[in-house]
Short mmCIF file of C-alpha atoms in Angstrom, two decimals:
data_model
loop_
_atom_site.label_atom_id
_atom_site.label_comp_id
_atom_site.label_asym_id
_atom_site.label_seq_id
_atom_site.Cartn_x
_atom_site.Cartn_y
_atom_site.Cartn_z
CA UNK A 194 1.31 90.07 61.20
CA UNK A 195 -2.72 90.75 62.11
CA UNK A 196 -3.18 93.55 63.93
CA UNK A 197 -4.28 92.90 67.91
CA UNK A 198 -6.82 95.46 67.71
CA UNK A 199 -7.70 94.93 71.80
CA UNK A 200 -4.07 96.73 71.89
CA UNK A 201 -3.77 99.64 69.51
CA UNK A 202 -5.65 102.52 70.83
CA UNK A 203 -6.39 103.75 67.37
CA UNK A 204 -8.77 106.01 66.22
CA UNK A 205 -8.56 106.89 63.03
CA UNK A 206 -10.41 109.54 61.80
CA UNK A 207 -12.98 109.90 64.39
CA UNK A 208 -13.66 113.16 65.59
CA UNK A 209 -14.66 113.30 69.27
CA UNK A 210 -16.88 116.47 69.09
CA UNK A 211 -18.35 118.21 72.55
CA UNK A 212 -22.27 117.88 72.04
CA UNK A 213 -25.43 119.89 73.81
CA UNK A 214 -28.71 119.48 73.04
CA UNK A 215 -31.88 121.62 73.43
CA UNK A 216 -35.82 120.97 72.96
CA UNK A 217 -38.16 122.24 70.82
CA UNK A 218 -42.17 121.60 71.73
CA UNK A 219 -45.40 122.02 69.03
CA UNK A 220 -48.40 120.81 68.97
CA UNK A 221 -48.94 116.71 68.36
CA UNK A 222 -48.44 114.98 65.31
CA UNK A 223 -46.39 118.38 64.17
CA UNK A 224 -43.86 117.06 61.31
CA UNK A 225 -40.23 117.34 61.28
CA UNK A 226 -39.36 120.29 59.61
CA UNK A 227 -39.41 120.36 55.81
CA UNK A 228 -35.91 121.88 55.28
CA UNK A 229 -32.94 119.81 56.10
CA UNK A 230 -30.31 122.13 57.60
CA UNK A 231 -28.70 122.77 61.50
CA UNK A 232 -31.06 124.82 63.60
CA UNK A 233 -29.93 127.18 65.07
CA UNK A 234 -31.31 130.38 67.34
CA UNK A 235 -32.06 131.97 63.63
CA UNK A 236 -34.21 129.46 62.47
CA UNK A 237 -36.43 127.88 64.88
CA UNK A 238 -38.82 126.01 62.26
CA UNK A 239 -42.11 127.38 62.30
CA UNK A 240 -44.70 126.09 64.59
CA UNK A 241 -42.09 125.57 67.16
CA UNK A 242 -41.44 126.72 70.85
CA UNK A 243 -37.30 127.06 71.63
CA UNK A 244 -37.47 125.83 75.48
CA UNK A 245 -34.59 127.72 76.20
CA UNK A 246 -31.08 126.51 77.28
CA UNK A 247 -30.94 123.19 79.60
CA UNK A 248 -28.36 122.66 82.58
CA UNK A 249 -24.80 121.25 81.33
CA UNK A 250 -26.62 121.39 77.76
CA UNK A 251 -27.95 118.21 78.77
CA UNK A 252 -31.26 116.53 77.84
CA UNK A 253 -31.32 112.58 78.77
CA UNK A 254 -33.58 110.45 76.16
CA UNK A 255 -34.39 106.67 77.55
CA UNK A 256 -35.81 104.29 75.79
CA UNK A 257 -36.51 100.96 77.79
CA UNK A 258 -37.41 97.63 76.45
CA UNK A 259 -38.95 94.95 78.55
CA UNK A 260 -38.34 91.00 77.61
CA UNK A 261 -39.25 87.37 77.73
CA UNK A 262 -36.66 84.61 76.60
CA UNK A 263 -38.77 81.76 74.64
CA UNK A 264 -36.26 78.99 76.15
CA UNK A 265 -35.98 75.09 75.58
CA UNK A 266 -34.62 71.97 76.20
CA UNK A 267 -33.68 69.46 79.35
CA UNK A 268 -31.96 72.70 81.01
CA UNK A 269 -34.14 75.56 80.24
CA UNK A 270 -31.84 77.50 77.57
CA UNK A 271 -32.42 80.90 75.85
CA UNK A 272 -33.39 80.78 72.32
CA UNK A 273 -34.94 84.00 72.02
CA UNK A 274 -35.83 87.29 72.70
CA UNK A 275 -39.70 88.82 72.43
CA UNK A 276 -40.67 92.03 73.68
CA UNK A 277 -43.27 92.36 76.00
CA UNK A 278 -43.27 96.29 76.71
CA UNK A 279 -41.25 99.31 76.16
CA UNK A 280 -41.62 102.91 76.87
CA UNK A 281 -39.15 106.22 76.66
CA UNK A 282 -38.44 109.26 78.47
CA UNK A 283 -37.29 112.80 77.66
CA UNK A 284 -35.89 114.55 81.02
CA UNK A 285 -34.20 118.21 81.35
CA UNK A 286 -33.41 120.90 83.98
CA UNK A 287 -34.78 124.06 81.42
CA UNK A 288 -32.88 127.05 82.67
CA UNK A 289 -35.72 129.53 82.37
CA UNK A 290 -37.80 129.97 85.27
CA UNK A 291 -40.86 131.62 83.67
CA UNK A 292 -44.32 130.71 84.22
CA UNK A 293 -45.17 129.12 80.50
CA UNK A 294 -42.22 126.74 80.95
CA UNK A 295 -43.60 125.77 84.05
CA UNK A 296 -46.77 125.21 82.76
CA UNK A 297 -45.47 122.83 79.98
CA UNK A 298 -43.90 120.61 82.71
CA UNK A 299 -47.45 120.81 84.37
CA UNK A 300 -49.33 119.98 81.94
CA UNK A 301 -51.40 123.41 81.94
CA UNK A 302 -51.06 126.99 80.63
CA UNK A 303 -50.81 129.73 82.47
CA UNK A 304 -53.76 131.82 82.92
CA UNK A 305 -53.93 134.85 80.88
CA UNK A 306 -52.13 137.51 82.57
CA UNK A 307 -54.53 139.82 84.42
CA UNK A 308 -54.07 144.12 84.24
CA UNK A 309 -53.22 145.72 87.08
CA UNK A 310 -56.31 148.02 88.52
CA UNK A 311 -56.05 151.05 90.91
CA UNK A 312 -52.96 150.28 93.31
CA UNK A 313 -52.64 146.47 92.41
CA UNK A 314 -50.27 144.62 90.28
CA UNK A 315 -50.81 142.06 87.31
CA UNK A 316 -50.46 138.70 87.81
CA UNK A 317 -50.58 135.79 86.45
CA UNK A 318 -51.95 132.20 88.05
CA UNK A 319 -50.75 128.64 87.27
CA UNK A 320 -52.81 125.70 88.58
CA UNK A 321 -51.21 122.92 89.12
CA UNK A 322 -52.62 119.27 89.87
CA UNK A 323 -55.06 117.05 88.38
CA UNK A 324 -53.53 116.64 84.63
CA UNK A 325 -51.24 115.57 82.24
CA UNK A 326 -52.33 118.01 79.73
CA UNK A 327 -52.42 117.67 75.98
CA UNK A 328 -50.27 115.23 73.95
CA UNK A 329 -47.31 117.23 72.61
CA UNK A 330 -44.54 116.64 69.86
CA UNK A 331 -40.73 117.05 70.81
CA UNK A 332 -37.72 117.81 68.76
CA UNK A 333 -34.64 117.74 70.09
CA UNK A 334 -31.43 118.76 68.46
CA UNK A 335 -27.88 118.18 69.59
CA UNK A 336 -25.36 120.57 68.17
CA UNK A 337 -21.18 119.79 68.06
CA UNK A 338 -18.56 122.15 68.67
CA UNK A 339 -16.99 120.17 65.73
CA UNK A 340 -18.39 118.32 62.77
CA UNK A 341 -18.87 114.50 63.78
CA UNK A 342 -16.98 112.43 61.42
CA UNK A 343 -17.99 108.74 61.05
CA UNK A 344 -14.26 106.44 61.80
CA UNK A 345 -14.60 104.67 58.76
CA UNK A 346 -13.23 104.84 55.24
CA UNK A 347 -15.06 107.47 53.31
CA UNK A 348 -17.26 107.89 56.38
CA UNK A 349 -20.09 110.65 56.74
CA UNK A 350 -19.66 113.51 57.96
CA UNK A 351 -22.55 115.30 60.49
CA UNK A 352 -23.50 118.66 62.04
CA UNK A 353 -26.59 117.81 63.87
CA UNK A 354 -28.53 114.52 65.16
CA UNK A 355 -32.63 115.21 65.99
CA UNK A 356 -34.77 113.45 68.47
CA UNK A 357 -38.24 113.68 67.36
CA UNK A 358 -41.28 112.50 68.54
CA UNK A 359 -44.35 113.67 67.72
CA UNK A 360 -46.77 111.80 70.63
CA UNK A 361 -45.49 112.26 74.19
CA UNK A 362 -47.11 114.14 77.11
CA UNK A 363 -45.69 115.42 80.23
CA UNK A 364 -44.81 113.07 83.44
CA UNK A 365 -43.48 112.74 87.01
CA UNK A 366 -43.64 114.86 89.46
CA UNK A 367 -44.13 118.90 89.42
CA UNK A 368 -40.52 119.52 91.34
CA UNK A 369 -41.19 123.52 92.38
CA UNK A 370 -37.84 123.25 94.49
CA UNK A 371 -35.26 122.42 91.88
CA UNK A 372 -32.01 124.53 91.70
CA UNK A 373 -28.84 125.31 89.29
CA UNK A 374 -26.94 126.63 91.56
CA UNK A 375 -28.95 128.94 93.65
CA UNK A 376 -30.74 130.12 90.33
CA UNK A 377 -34.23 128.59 90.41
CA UNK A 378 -34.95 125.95 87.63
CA UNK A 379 -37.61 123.55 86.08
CA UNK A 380 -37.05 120.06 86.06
CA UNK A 381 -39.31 118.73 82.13
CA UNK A 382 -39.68 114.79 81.62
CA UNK A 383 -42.08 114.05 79.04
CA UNK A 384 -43.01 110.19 78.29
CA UNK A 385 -42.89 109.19 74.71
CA UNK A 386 -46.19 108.11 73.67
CA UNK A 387 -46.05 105.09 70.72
CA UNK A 388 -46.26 106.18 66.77
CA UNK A 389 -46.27 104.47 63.27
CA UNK A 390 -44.21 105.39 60.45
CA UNK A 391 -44.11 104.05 56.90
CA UNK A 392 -40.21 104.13 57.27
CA UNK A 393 -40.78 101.83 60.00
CA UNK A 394 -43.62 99.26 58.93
CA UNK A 395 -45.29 96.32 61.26
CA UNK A 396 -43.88 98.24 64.56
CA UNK A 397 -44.36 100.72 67.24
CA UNK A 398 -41.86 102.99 67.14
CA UNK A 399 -40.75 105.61 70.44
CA UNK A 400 -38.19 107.80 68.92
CA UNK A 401 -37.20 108.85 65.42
CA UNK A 402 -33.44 110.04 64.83
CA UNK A 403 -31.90 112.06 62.01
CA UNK A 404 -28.72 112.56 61.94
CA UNK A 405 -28.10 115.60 59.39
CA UNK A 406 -25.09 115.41 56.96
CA UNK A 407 -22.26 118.74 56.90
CA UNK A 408 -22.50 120.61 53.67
#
């Protein structure tokens, strides 16, 4: 008899691993790093900024596609999809409440810190307003507390998924009132600007993934 698979509550192999994620920030048009293992706090690739940890471990990716139906006949029917825009988000509560992280959600850097003279202090000044700042590239990677296993015969096996894009710029609003807790935080959402890649030819693409194999 054929199994009734809406009843069997099966699942195999699959592994159901925990997952957190945390972003990495470089200049635009950086590449995804050369050597394909897990990183980790050891081995931040080079030409990389660690953003520090995220609230719940949590960074939500959106990509949103906008369409049209091309429809015919006596009743108007649906024969198609087209697209007629998209666009993607990167959002995150960073942890750290430090004036360069700031300043990345800004859109600005931090002014250089300035010495102390006589009985004053150093300081440093962030202003805030009136930009987006530079286009940036992202790379986020989500870690398991177990190795993802694929639920399929002689599926893969993974350690780590990235979220790259190397064209995005900061967005929304500069939220200097955001909380975990009572610990002061900074709310980052970056839009994801539109790229070309061989991989990918005759379309924009928003977001590469890589989803890195377990030795």
């Amino acid at each position: 008899m054929a199994n009734k698979y809406a009843f069997t509550g099966g699942y195999n192999a699959y592994s159901f691993p925990i997952a957190g994620r945390r972003i990495l920030i470089s200049a635009a048009d950086t590449a995804l790093p050369s050597d394909i293992v897990p990183i980790d706090d050891t081995n931040i690739p080079s030409g990389w900024v660690d953003l520090g940890p995220t609230e719940n471990q949590e960074v939500s990716i959106t990509l949103s596609r906008q369409t049209e139906a091309i429809q015919t006949g006596v009743i108007p029917t649906d024969r198609r999809k087209y697209i007629t825009g998209q666009s993607g988000t990167l959002e995150a509560t960073l942890q750290r409440y430090e004036p360069g992280l700031l300043g990345y959600q800004a859109g600005v850097d931090p002014i250089a810190e300035v010495a102390a003279s006589g009985a004053n202090r150093a300081y440093v000044d962030i202003y805030l307003g009136g930009t987006l700042g530079n286009i940036i590239s992202l790379l986020v990677f989500e870690d398991f507390d177990i190795n993802l296993i694929e639920d399929a015969s002689g599926g893969n096996t993974f350690e780590q998924v990235w979220y790259y894009s190397p064209q995005a710029q900061s967005d929304g609003d500069i939220d200097l009132s955001r909380k975990v807790t009572k610990a002061p935080a900074v709310p980052a959402r970056f839009t994801l600007l539109g790229f070309e890649n061989v991989a990918a030819p005759n379309r924009t693409v928003l977001l590469q993934t890589r989803w890195v194999e377990a030795a």
